[in-house]
Coordinates of C-alpha atoms in Angstrom, one line a residue:
X297 CA -82.9 -126.7 -267.4
X298 CA -80.3 -128.9 -266.8
X299 CA -80.2 -128.7 -263.0
X300 CA -82.2 -131.6 -261.1
X301 CA -85.1 -131.0 -259.5
X302 CA -83.9 -131.6 -256.1
X303 CA -81.0 -129.1 -256.5
X304 CA -83.7 -126.6 -257.9
X305 CA -85.7 -127.3 -254.7
X306 CA -82.7 -126.8 -252.0
X307 CA -81.8 -123.3 -254.1
X308 CA -85.2 -121.9 -254.1
X309 CA -85.5 -122.9 -250.2
X310 CA -82.2 -121.0 -249.8
X311 CA -83.3 -118.0 -251.8
X312 CA -86.6 -117.7 -249.8
X313 CA -84.9 -118.3 -246.4
X314 CA -82.5 -115.3 -247.0
X315 CA -85.3 -113.1 -248.5
X316 CA -87.0 -114.0 -245.2
X317 CA -84.3 -113.0 -242.7
X318 CA -84.3 -110.2 -240.0
X319 CA -80.5 -110.8 -239.3
X320 CA -79.7 -107.1 -241.0
X321 CA -81.4 -105.3 -238.1
X322 CA -79.3 -107.5 -235.7
X323 CA -76.0 -106.6 -237.1
X324 CA -76.7 -102.5 -237.3
X325 CA -74.5 -100.4 -235.0
X326 CA -77.2 -99.1 -233.1
X327 CA -77.5 -98.7 -229.1
X328 CA -81.0 -98.6 -228.3
X329 CA -81.6 -97.7 -224.5
X330 CA -85.0 -96.6 -224.6
X331 CA -87.4 -98.4 -222.2
X332 CA -89.2 -100.7 -224.6
X333 CA -85.7 -101.3 -226.6
X334 CA -88.0 -101.3 -229.9
X335 CA -86.4 -98.6 -231.9
X336 CA -85.2 -101.2 -234.5
X337 CA -88.3 -103.1 -235.9
X338 CA -86.7 -106.8 -236.2
X339 CA -89.0 -108.2 -239.2
X340 CA -88.9 -109.3 -242.5
X341 CA -88.6 -106.2 -245.0
X342 CA -91.7 -104.9 -246.4
X343 CA -89.6 -103.7 -249.6
X344 CA -92.7 -102.9 -252.3
X345 CA -93.0 -106.2 -254.0
X346 CA -91.2 -108.4 -252.2
X347 CA -94.4 -110.1 -250.6
X348 CA -95.3 -111.0 -254.4
X349 CA -91.8 -112.3 -255.1
X350 CA -91.6 -114.5 -251.6
X351 CA -95.2 -115.8 -252.6
X352 CA -94.4 -117.0 -256.3
X353 CA -91.1 -118.6 -255.0
X354 CA -93.0 -120.5 -252.6
X355 CA -95.7 -121.5 -255.1
X356 CA -92.5 -122.7 -257.4
X357 CA -91.3 -124.9 -254.2
X358 CA -94.6 -126.2 -253.7
X359 CA -94.9 -127.0 -257.3
X360 CA -91.6 -129.0 -257.3
X361 CA -92.4 -130.9 -254.1
X362 CA -95.4 -132.0 -255.5
X363 CA -94.1 -133.3 -258.8
X364 CA -91.4 -135.2 -257.0
X365 CA -93.6 -136.8 -254.5
X366 CA -95.6 -137.8 -257.3
X367 CA -92.5 -139.2 -259.2
X368 CA -91.9 -141.1 -255.7
X369 CA -95.1 -143.0 -256.2
X370 CA -94.9 -143.6 -259.9
X371 CA -97.9 -141.0 -260.6
X372 CA -95.4 -138.3 -262.2
X373 CA -97.2 -137.0 -265.6
X374 CA -93.9 -136.4 -267.8
X375 CA -91.2 -133.9 -267.1
X376 CA -91.7 -130.8 -265.2
X377 CA -91.0 -127.5 -266.4
X378 CA -90.3 -124.8 -263.9
X379 CA -89.4 -121.2 -263.5
X380 CA -86.3 -122.0 -261.6
X381 CA -83.9 -120.5 -264.4
X382 CA -85.6 -117.0 -263.8
X383 CA -85.5 -117.1 -259.7
X384 CA -81.8 -117.9 -259.7
X385 CA -81.1 -115.0 -262.2
X386 CA -83.3 -112.6 -260.4
X387 CA -81.5 -113.5 -257.4
X388 CA -78.3 -113.0 -258.5
X389 CA -79.1 -109.8 -259.8
X390 CA -80.6 -109.1 -256.4
X391 CA -77.3 -109.9 -254.8
X392 CA -75.3 -107.7 -257.0
X393 CA -77.3 -104.7 -257.4
X394 CA -76.3 -101.1 -256.1
X395 CA -78.1 -100.6 -252.8
X396 CA -80.6 -99.2 -252.0
X397 CA -83.0 -101.4 -253.7
X398 CA -86.3 -99.6 -253.5
X399 CA -88.9 -102.1 -255.4
X400 CA -88.9 -105.5 -257.1
X401 CA -91.4 -106.3 -259.5
X402 CA -92.4 -102.7 -260.2
X403 CA -94.5 -101.5 -263.2
X404 CA -94.1 -98.0 -264.8
X405 CA -96.2 -96.7 -267.6
X406 CA -94.9 -95.9 -271.1
X407 CA -96.0 -92.9 -273.0
X408 CA -99.4 -93.0 -274.4
X409 CA -98.4 -92.5 -278.0
X410 CA -95.9 -95.4 -277.8
X411 CA -98.4 -97.9 -276.5
X412 CA -99.2 -99.1 -280.0
X413 CA -95.4 -100.4 -280.3
X414 CA -96.3 -104.1 -279.2
X415 CA -96.2 -107.4 -279.9
X416 CA -98.4 -108.2 -283.2
X417 CA -102.0 -109.0 -282.3
X418 CA -101.4 -108.0 -278.7
X419 CA -102.8 -104.5 -277.1
X420 CA -100.7 -103.1 -274.8
X421 CA -101.5 -102.4 -271.1
X422 CA -99.3 -99.3 -271.2
X423 CA -96.9 -100.4 -268.6
X424 CA -93.9 -102.5 -268.5
X425 CA -92.4 -104.4 -265.4
X426 CA -88.9 -103.8 -263.7
X427 CA -87.8 -106.6 -262.2
X428 CA -85.5 -104.7 -259.6
X429 CA -85.6 -101.0 -259.1
X430 CA -81.9 -100.5 -257.5
X431 CA -79.3 -97.9 -256.6
X432 CA -82.4 -95.6 -255.2
X433 CA -84.2 -95.8 -258.1
X434 CA -81.5 -94.6 -260.5
X435 CA -81.2 -98.0 -262.1
X436 CA -84.0 -100.2 -263.6
X437 CA -82.7 -104.1 -264.0
X438 CA -84.9 -106.5 -266.0
X439 CA -84.2 -109.9 -266.1
X440 CA -85.0 -112.1 -269.4
X441 CA -84.9 -115.8 -270.0
X442 CA -85.6 -116.0 -273.6
X443 CA -83.4 -118.9 -275.2
X444 CA -81.7 -118.4 -278.8
X445 CA -84.0 -121.0 -280.0
X446 CA -86.7 -119.0 -279.1
X447 CA -85.7 -115.8 -280.7
X448 CA -85.0 -118.1 -284.1
X449 CA -88.6 -119.1 -283.9
X450 CA -89.7 -115.4 -283.7
X451 CA -87.7 -114.7 -286.9
X452 CA -89.0 -117.4 -288.9
X453 CA -92.6 -116.4 -287.7
X454 CA -91.4 -112.8 -289.0
X455 CA -90.2 -114.2 -292.2
X456 CA -93.6 -116.4 -292.9
X457 CA -95.3 -113.0 -293.1
X458 CA -92.9 -111.2 -295.2
X459 CA -92.0 -112.6 -298.5
X460 CA -93.8 -115.1 -301.0
X461 CA -92.5 -118.5 -302.2
X462 CA -90.4 -117.4 -304.9
X463 CA -88.4 -115.4 -302.6
X464 CA -88.4 -118.3 -300.7
X465 CA -86.9 -120.6 -303.3
X466 CA -84.3 -118.0 -304.0
X467 CA -83.4 -118.2 -300.4
X468 CA -82.9 -122.2 -300.6
X469 CA -80.6 -121.9 -303.5
X470 CA -78.5 -119.0 -301.6
X471 CA -78.2 -121.4 -298.7
X472 CA -77.0 -124.3 -300.8
X473 CA -74.3 -122.1 -302.5
X474 CA -72.9 -120.6 -299.4
X475 CA -73.5 -123.3 -296.9
X476 CA -75.0 -120.8 -294.2
X477 CA -77.8 -122.6 -292.2
X478 CA -81.4 -121.6 -292.8
X479 CA -82.1 -120.3 -289.4
X480 CA -78.7 -118.4 -288.9
X481 CA -78.9 -116.2 -292.2
X482 CA -81.2 -113.1 -292.2
X483 CA -83.7 -112.9 -295.5
X484 CA -84.9 -109.7 -294.6
X485 CA -83.5 -106.2 -294.0
X486 CA -82.2 -106.4 -290.3
X487 CA -84.8 -103.5 -289.0
X488 CA -87.4 -106.2 -290.1
X489 CA -86.4 -108.5 -287.1
X490 CA -86.7 -106.0 -284.3
X491 CA -90.5 -107.2 -284.1
X492 CA -89.1 -109.7 -281.3
X493 CA -90.0 -110.0 -277.7
X494 CA -86.1 -108.8 -276.5
X495 CA -86.2 -105.8 -278.6
X496 CA -89.9 -104.7 -277.4
X497 CA -89.0 -105.2 -273.9
X498 CA -86.0 -103.1 -273.9
X499 CA -87.7 -100.1 -276.0
X500 CA -90.7 -100.3 -273.6
X501 CA -88.2 -99.9 -270.7
X502 CA -86.3 -97.0 -272.2
X503 CA -89.8 -95.4 -273.1
X504 CA -91.1 -95.7 -269.6
X505 CA -87.7 -94.5 -268.3
X506 CA -88.3 -91.3 -270.4
X507 CA -91.6 -90.9 -269.3
X508 CA -90.3 -91.3 -265.7
X509 CA -87.9 -88.6 -266.3
X510 CA -90.8 -86.1 -267.0
X511 CA -92.3 -86.0 -263.6
X512 CA -89.4 -86.8 -261.7
X513 CA -86.5 -85.0 -263.1
X514 CA -84.1 -87.6 -263.7
X515 CA -83.9 -90.8 -266.3
X516 CA -83.2 -94.2 -264.6
X517 CA -80.4 -96.4 -266.3
X518 CA -82.1 -99.3 -267.9
X519 CA -80.1 -103.0 -267.8
X520 CA -81.1 -105.9 -269.1
X521 CA -79.8 -109.3 -268.0
X522 CA -80.5 -111.9 -271.0
X523 CA -79.3 -114.8 -269.2
X524 CA -79.7 -117.7 -271.9
X525 CA -78.3 -115.6 -274.5
X526 CA -74.5 -116.8 -275.1
X527 CA -72.4 -113.6 -275.7
X528 CA -70.5 -115.0 -278.5
X529 CA -73.9 -115.7 -280.5
X530 CA -73.2 -115.4 -284.3
X531 CA -76.8 -114.8 -285.4
X532 CA -76.7 -111.4 -287.0
X533 CA -80.4 -110.6 -286.2
X534 CA -79.7 -111.2 -282.8
X535 CA -76.7 -108.8 -282.6
X536 CA -78.4 -106.2 -284.4
X537 CA -81.1 -106.4 -281.8
X538 CA -78.8 -106.0 -279.0
X539 CA -76.7 -103.0 -281.0
X540 CA -80.0 -101.1 -281.5
X541 CA -81.1 -101.3 -278.3
X542 CA -77.8 -99.5 -277.0
X543 CA -78.9 -96.9 -279.1
X544 CA -81.8 -96.0 -276.8
X545 CA -79.3 -96.4 -273.6
X546 CA -80.5 -99.5 -272.8
X547 CA -77.2 -101.3 -271.6
X548 CA -77.5 -105.2 -272.2
X549 CA -75.4 -108.3 -270.3
X550 CA -75.7 -111.8 -272.3
X551 CA -74.8 -115.2 -271.2
X552 CA -76.0 -117.9 -268.7
X553 CA -74.7 -117.5 -265.0
X554 CA -75.4 -120.6 -263.3
X555 CA -73.4 -119.9 -260.5
X556 CA -75.2 -118.5 -257.4
X557 CA -73.7 -115.4 -255.7
X558 CA -72.9 -116.2 -252.0
X559 CA -74.8 -113.9 -250.0
X560 CA -73.7 -112.1 -247.1
X561 CA -74.9 -113.6 -243.7
X562 CA -75.4 -110.6 -241.6
X563 CA -73.6 -111.3 -238.2
X564 CA -73.8 -109.3 -235.0
X565 CA -71.0 -107.3 -234.4
X566 CA -69.2 -105.6 -231.5
X567 CA -69.7 -101.8 -231.3
X568 CA -67.7 -99.0 -229.6
X569 CA -68.4 -95.8 -228.8
X570 CA -66.3 -93.2 -231.2
X571 CA -64.9 -90.1 -230.2
X572 CA -66.7 -87.8 -231.8
X573 CA -70.9 -87.5 -230.8
X574 CA -73.4 -85.4 -232.6
X575 CA -76.4 -83.9 -230.8
X576 CA -79.5 -83.8 -232.6
X577 CA -82.3 -81.2 -231.6
X578 CA -84.2 -83.3 -229.2
X579 CA -80.8 -83.8 -227.0
X580 CA -80.1 -80.3 -226.8
X581 CA -83.2 -79.8 -225.3
X582 CA -82.6 -82.8 -222.9
X583 CA -79.6 -81.6 -222.0
X584 CA -80.9 -78.1 -220.5
X585 CA -84.4 -79.3 -219.4
X586 CA -85.0 -79.2 -215.7
X587 CA -85.9 -82.6 -215.5
X588 CA -82.3 -83.5 -216.1
X589 CA -80.8 -81.1 -213.4
X590 CA -83.1 -80.4 -210.6
X591 CA -83.6 -82.5 -207.8
X592 CA -85.6 -85.4 -208.3
X593 CA -89.2 -86.1 -206.5
X594 CA -88.7 -88.7 -203.6
X595 CA -91.6 -90.9 -205.0
X596 CA -93.3 -91.7 -208.2
X597 CA -96.6 -90.2 -206.2
X598 CA -94.9 -87.1 -206.0
X599 CA -93.8 -86.9 -209.5
X600 CA -97.8 -87.3 -210.7
X601 CA -98.4 -84.0 -209.1
X602 CA -95.0 -81.9 -210.0
X603 CA -96.5 -80.8 -212.9
X604 CA -99.4 -78.5 -213.7
X605 CA -100.8 -75.9 -216.5
X606 CA -99.5 -72.7 -215.6
X607 CA -102.5 -69.8 -215.6
X608 CA -100.3 -67.0 -215.8
X609 CA -98.4 -68.2 -218.8
X610 CA -99.6 -66.5 -221.9
X611 CA -100.2 -69.8 -223.9
X612 CA -102.7 -70.4 -221.1
X613 CA -104.8 -67.3 -222.0
X614 CA -104.9 -69.0 -225.4
X615 CA -106.2 -72.1 -224.1
X616 CA -108.9 -70.5 -222.3
X617 CA -110.3 -69.1 -225.8
X618 CA -110.1 -73.0 -227.1
X619 CA -111.3 -75.0 -224.1
X620 CA -110.5 -78.3 -226.0
X621 CA -106.8 -77.8 -225.7
X622 CA -106.8 -77.8 -221.9
X623 CA -106.6 -81.5 -222.1
X624 CA -103.8 -81.2 -224.5
X625 CA -102.2 -79.1 -221.4
X626 CA -102.8 -81.9 -218.8
X627 CA -101.6 -84.6 -221.6
X628 CA -98.4 -82.8 -221.6
X629 CA -98.2 -82.8 -217.5
X630 CA -98.6 -86.4 -217.3
X631 CA -95.9 -87.0 -219.9
X632 CA -93.4 -84.9 -218.1
X633 CA -94.3 -86.6 -215.1
X634 CA -93.5 -90.0 -217.1
X635 CA -90.3 -88.4 -218.3
X636 CA -89.5 -87.6 -214.6
X637 CA -90.2 -91.3 -213.3
X638 CA -87.6 -92.4 -216.0
X639 CA -85.1 -89.7 -214.9
X640 CA -85.3 -91.2 -211.4
X641 CA -84.7 -94.7 -212.7
X642 CA -82.2 -94.0 -215.4
X643 CA -80.5 -90.3 -215.3
X644 CA -79.8 -89.2 -219.2
X645 CA -76.7 -87.6 -218.1
X646 CA -75.4 -90.3 -216.0
X647 CA -76.4 -92.7 -218.6
X648 CA -74.1 -90.8 -220.9
X649 CA -71.7 -90.4 -218.8
X650 CA -71.3 -94.1 -218.1
X651 CA -71.4 -94.7 -222.0
X652 CA -68.5 -92.3 -222.5
X653 CA -66.3 -94.5 -220.7
X654 CA -66.1 -97.0 -223.3
X655 CA -64.8 -94.3 -225.9
X656 CA -61.5 -95.7 -227.1
X657 CA -58.4 -94.6 -225.0
X658 CA -61.0 -93.1 -222.7
X659 CA -59.9 -89.8 -224.5
X660 CA -62.0 -86.9 -223.9
X661 CA -65.1 -87.0 -226.5
X662 CA -66.4 -83.8 -228.3
X663 CA -69.6 -83.0 -228.8
X664 CA -71.4 -81.7 -232.0
X665 CA -74.4 -80.2 -233.5
X666 CA -75.9 -78.6 -236.5
X667 CA -76.0 -75.0 -237.2
X668 CA -79.8 -75.5 -237.7
X669 CA -80.2 -77.5 -234.7
X670 CA -78.7 -74.9 -232.5
X671 CA -80.8 -72.1 -234.4
X672 CA -83.9 -73.8 -233.5
X673 CA -83.1 -74.8 -230.0
X674 CA -82.1 -71.3 -229.0
X675 CA -85.1 -70.0 -230.8
X676 CA -87.5 -72.4 -228.7
X677 CA -85.6 -72.0 -225.5
X678 CA -86.1 -68.1 -225.7
X679 CA -90.0 -68.9 -226.4
X680 CA -90.8 -71.4 -224.1
X681 CA -87.8 -72.2 -221.7
X682 CA -87.6 -71.2 -218.1
X683 CA -84.9 -69.1 -217.0
X684 CA -82.6 -71.8 -215.9
X685 CA -83.1 -73.6 -219.0
X686 CA -82.1 -70.7 -220.9
X687 CA -79.2 -70.2 -218.8
X688 CA -78.2 -73.6 -219.3
X689 CA -78.7 -73.1 -223.3
X690 CA -76.9 -70.2 -223.8
X691 CA -73.7 -71.4 -221.8
X692 CA -73.7 -74.7 -224.0
X693 CA -72.1 -72.9 -226.9
X694 CA -70.1 -70.1 -225.2
X695 CA -65.9 -70.7 -225.2
X696 CA -65.4 -68.3 -222.2
X697 CA -63.8 -69.8 -218.7
X698 CA -67.2 -69.2 -216.9
X699 CA -69.6 -71.5 -219.4
X700 CA -68.9 -74.6 -218.1
X701 CA -69.8 -73.3 -214.3
X702 CA -73.2 -71.3 -215.6
X703 CA -74.0 -74.7 -217.4
X704 CA -73.9 -76.8 -214.3
X705 CA -74.7 -74.3 -211.8
X706 CA -77.7 -75.8 -209.4
X707 CA -77.5 -79.1 -211.2
X708 CA -77.9 -82.3 -208.7
X709 CA -75.3 -84.1 -211.0
X710 CA -71.9 -85.0 -209.1
X711 CA -69.3 -82.9 -210.5
X712 CA -67.4 -86.4 -210.9
X713 CA -70.0 -87.7 -213.6
X714 CA -70.3 -84.8 -215.4
X715 CA -69.4 -85.2 -219.5
X716 CA -67.5 -82.5 -221.0
X717 CA -70.5 -81.1 -222.9
X718 CA -69.2 -77.4 -222.8
X719 CA -68.5 -76.0 -225.7
X720 CA -70.7 -77.9 -227.9
X721 CA -69.2 -77.4 -231.4
X722 CA -70.9 -76.6 -234.5
X723 CA -71.1 -78.4 -237.7
X724 CA -71.9 -76.4 -240.7
X725 CA -75.0 -77.4 -242.8
X726 CA -73.0 -76.6 -245.9
X727 CA -70.6 -79.1 -245.0
X728 CA -72.6 -82.3 -246.1
X729 CA -71.0 -83.5 -249.3
X730 CA -73.4 -84.0 -252.2
X731 CA -70.8 -85.9 -253.7
X732 CA -71.7 -89.5 -253.7
X733 CA -68.0 -90.6 -254.2
X734 CA -67.2 -89.2 -250.9
X735 CA -68.6 -91.8 -248.5
X736 CA -67.7 -92.4 -245.0
X737 CA -65.7 -95.8 -244.6
X738 CA -68.3 -97.7 -242.5
X739 CA -70.9 -99.5 -244.6
X740 CA -73.8 -98.5 -242.3
X741 CA -72.6 -94.9 -242.2
X742 CA -72.6 -95.0 -245.9
X743 CA -76.2 -96.2 -246.0
X744 CA -77.3 -93.7 -243.5
X745 CA -75.8 -90.9 -245.6
X746 CA -77.0 -92.2 -249.1
X747 CA -80.8 -92.5 -247.5
X748 CA -80.3 -89.2 -246.2
X749 CA -79.5 -87.7 -249.4
X750 CA -82.3 -89.5 -251.3
X751 CA -84.8 -87.9 -248.5
X752 CA -83.5 -84.2 -248.9
X753 CA -84.3 -84.7 -252.7
X754 CA -88.0 -85.4 -252.0
X755 CA -90.5 -82.7 -252.1
X756 CA -91.3 -81.1 -249.1
X757 CA -94.2 -79.6 -247.3
X758 CA -94.1 -76.9 -244.8
X759 CA -95.3 -77.0 -241.3
X760 CA -98.0 -74.3 -240.2
X761 CA -96.2 -71.3 -238.9
X762 CA -96.7 -69.9 -235.8
X763 CA -99.1 -66.8 -235.6
X764 CA -97.2 -65.4 -232.8
X765 CA -95.2 -62.7 -234.7
X766 CA -92.7 -62.2 -231.6
X767 CA -89.7 -64.6 -231.5
X768 CA -90.8 -66.5 -234.1
X769 CA -89.5 -70.3 -234.6
X770 CA -88.9 -71.0 -238.1
X771 CA -91.7 -73.7 -239.2
X772 CA -89.6 -77.0 -239.9
X773 CA -90.4 -78.9 -243.4
X774 CA -91.5 -82.4 -243.6
X775 CA -91.0 -85.1 -246.2
X776 CA -93.4 -87.4 -244.1
X777 CA -95.7 -87.3 -241.2
X778 CA -92.4 -88.0 -239.0
X779 CA -89.3 -87.0 -240.6
X780 CA -88.3 -83.3 -240.6
X781 CA -85.6 -81.7 -242.7
X782 CA -83.4 -80.4 -239.9
X783 CA -83.6 -84.1 -238.3
X784 CA -82.4 -85.7 -241.6
X785 CA -79.9 -83.0 -242.0
X786 CA -78.5 -83.7 -238.7
X787 CA -78.3 -87.4 -239.5
X788 CA -76.6 -86.8 -242.4
X789 CA -73.9 -84.6 -241.0
X790 CA -73.1 -87.3 -238.2
X791 CA -72.9 -90.5 -241.1
X792 CA -70.7 -88.3 -243.1
X793 CA -68.4 -87.3 -240.1
X794 CA -68.7 -91.1 -239.1
X795 CA -70.0 -89.7 -235.3
X796 CA -72.4 -91.3 -233.2
X797 CA -75.6 -89.2 -233.5
X798 CA -77.5 -89.2 -230.3
X799 CA -81.1 -88.6 -229.8
X800 CA -84.1 -89.0 -228.2
X801 CA -86.2 -88.9 -231.5
X802 CA -87.2 -92.6 -231.7
X803 CA -89.9 -92.1 -233.8
X804 CA -87.6 -90.4 -236.5
X805 CA -85.2 -93.3 -236.2
X806 CA -87.7 -95.9 -236.8
X807 CA -88.8 -93.6 -239.9
X808 CA -85.2 -93.6 -241.0
X809 CA -84.8 -97.2 -240.6
X810 CA -87.8 -97.7 -242.5
X811 CA -86.6 -95.6 -245.4
X812 CA -83.2 -98.0 -245.2
X813 CA -85.4 -101.2 -245.8
X814 CA -83.5 -101.5 -249.4
X815 CA -80.4 -102.5 -247.5
X816 CA -82.1 -105.1 -245.5
X817 CA -81.9 -107.7 -248.4
X818 CA -78.7 -109.8 -248.8
X819 CA -76.1 -108.7 -251.0
X820 CA -73.1 -110.2 -252.4
X821 CA -70.5 -111.1 -250.1
X822 CA -68.3 -108.0 -249.6
X823 CA -70.3 -105.7 -251.2
X824 CA -73.0 -103.2 -249.5
X825 CA -72.5 -105.0 -246.1
X826 CA -70.6 -105.0 -242.9
X827 CA -67.5 -107.0 -243.0
X828 CA -65.8 -105.7 -239.8
X829 CA -66.3 -107.5 -236.6
X830 CA -66.0 -104.4 -234.6
X831 CA -67.2 -101.1 -235.6
X832 CA -68.5 -97.6 -234.2
X833 CA -71.9 -96.8 -233.0
X834 CA -73.8 -94.7 -235.6
X835 CA -77.2 -94.1 -233.6
X836 CA -77.8 -93.9 -229.9
X837 CA -80.9 -93.7 -228.8
X838 CA -82.1 -92.7 -225.1
X839 CA -85.7 -91.5 -223.9
X840 CA -86.9 -88.1 -224.4
X841 CA -86.9 -85.3 -222.0
X842 CA -89.0 -82.2 -222.7
X843 CA -88.6 -78.4 -221.3
X844 CA -90.1 -78.5 -218.3
X845 CA -89.3 -75.5 -215.9
X846 CA -92.4 -73.5 -216.8
X847 CA -94.7 -76.3 -215.9
X848 CA -93.5 -77.3 -212.3
X849 CA -96.1 -76.5 -209.6
X850 CA -93.6 -75.1 -207.8
X851 CA -92.5 -72.6 -210.4
X852 CA -92.8 -68.8 -210.2
X853 CA -92.6 -66.9 -213.3
X854 CA -90.3 -63.4 -213.0

């Protein structure tokens, strides 16, 4: 290539630094008020295939550096041929690819019956490589750096095996009569020239996409970027190859692209508290538990003895049948004690009230929750909540004049520092949009919404159902060990409404962010990234609070 080695080296180092950047995580509109402030894992993306890409670019850098050092000492053995052309083209496609990117350098199987369709003399391994799997898996991108001269050489090789010497003499006479250069004129039927590497690569990608659709229910779009084939190429055989691929739904983009697109440099942003706040199931529980409202113990030692398993509780009888569960009960008591200690230092309601003073215009915030979250919440409270917890839970959704009084009755929270929780408004689970064009305004909300929709399309597995026929709590369905369907649905509704979702489920947020790792790669400036300096918060994470009244040592069941 024409770019000097020194410039190649500089560009490759810039690409590698961008791939290793963790600035994306610092730019997210997330408020982490957990004790360890570790909900966001600020680390290099572990996107599948990214490690191999970084390793390959690092090896290329080392090769160029070694050659330049040998040149400086007069020991270089000729010119160095590099793969920089491919990496520059690959990087440009990464920057422009629609997010989220889900894998790099992934291979996909082709149908068994098509594996014989290979270059002459080579046996198919049954797989084809996709450089970039983008748009949540809906788009496959392949970068091809084959030169026109390479294709012409392949055409000559095809011709060499396809006609005899008499035909060659006739072709030479025709070339003299027409003035058309030998290498630019087809001597055989155009179909014969499809045994070239560009066509075979595109065909394999198309067949693999069809094979993928059999088990996944959708067919990815296939796009090939032919970086070293000029769009104005006149060779009829090359044009026929590209036209033929289009019949297999393979889109082609030709032409050199020497410019390196400028990547967005993610910058920390200033966040503000939006007017609408979405509460997930974990926060609904936190708002009614005795830990949040009852008088706190005087010391941490008192907190350690505040909770104990209640022998008269029905679940305790089950525990006696299964002695191993007694340790679980004690562990739960210890967890409640730790939550109480955290409440002694940072009251969750007081923390919420303080943050709500930052709402622009200091207008009264509006609290929301999903229909399913409310249903699950009330079912849980009725089954294992204490009487005061049940009263608070029911009051949260009432609209009568005494609802707020019933909610705050007996609470230690001073009246002048009480957020206006009552009533909590309901977001219909049917209100979430399946139309990808109806996106939130802010990029991170868009990314959360897109990720949640993608998760909700995945196969699910039911949890084990409760054996107790009374007050049966519907079993959640999960997409992974730590992401339940109702949690994802709640996050989706909040993102679509451009609300801040308030949660104490740090594990689920970390799982969500892991699913969003395809957004962590740099993008072309102005696309798929936050360009505003002040944005609304999207996620707000606090320490958990569990139902506790029935576990208090001073609790007497009615």
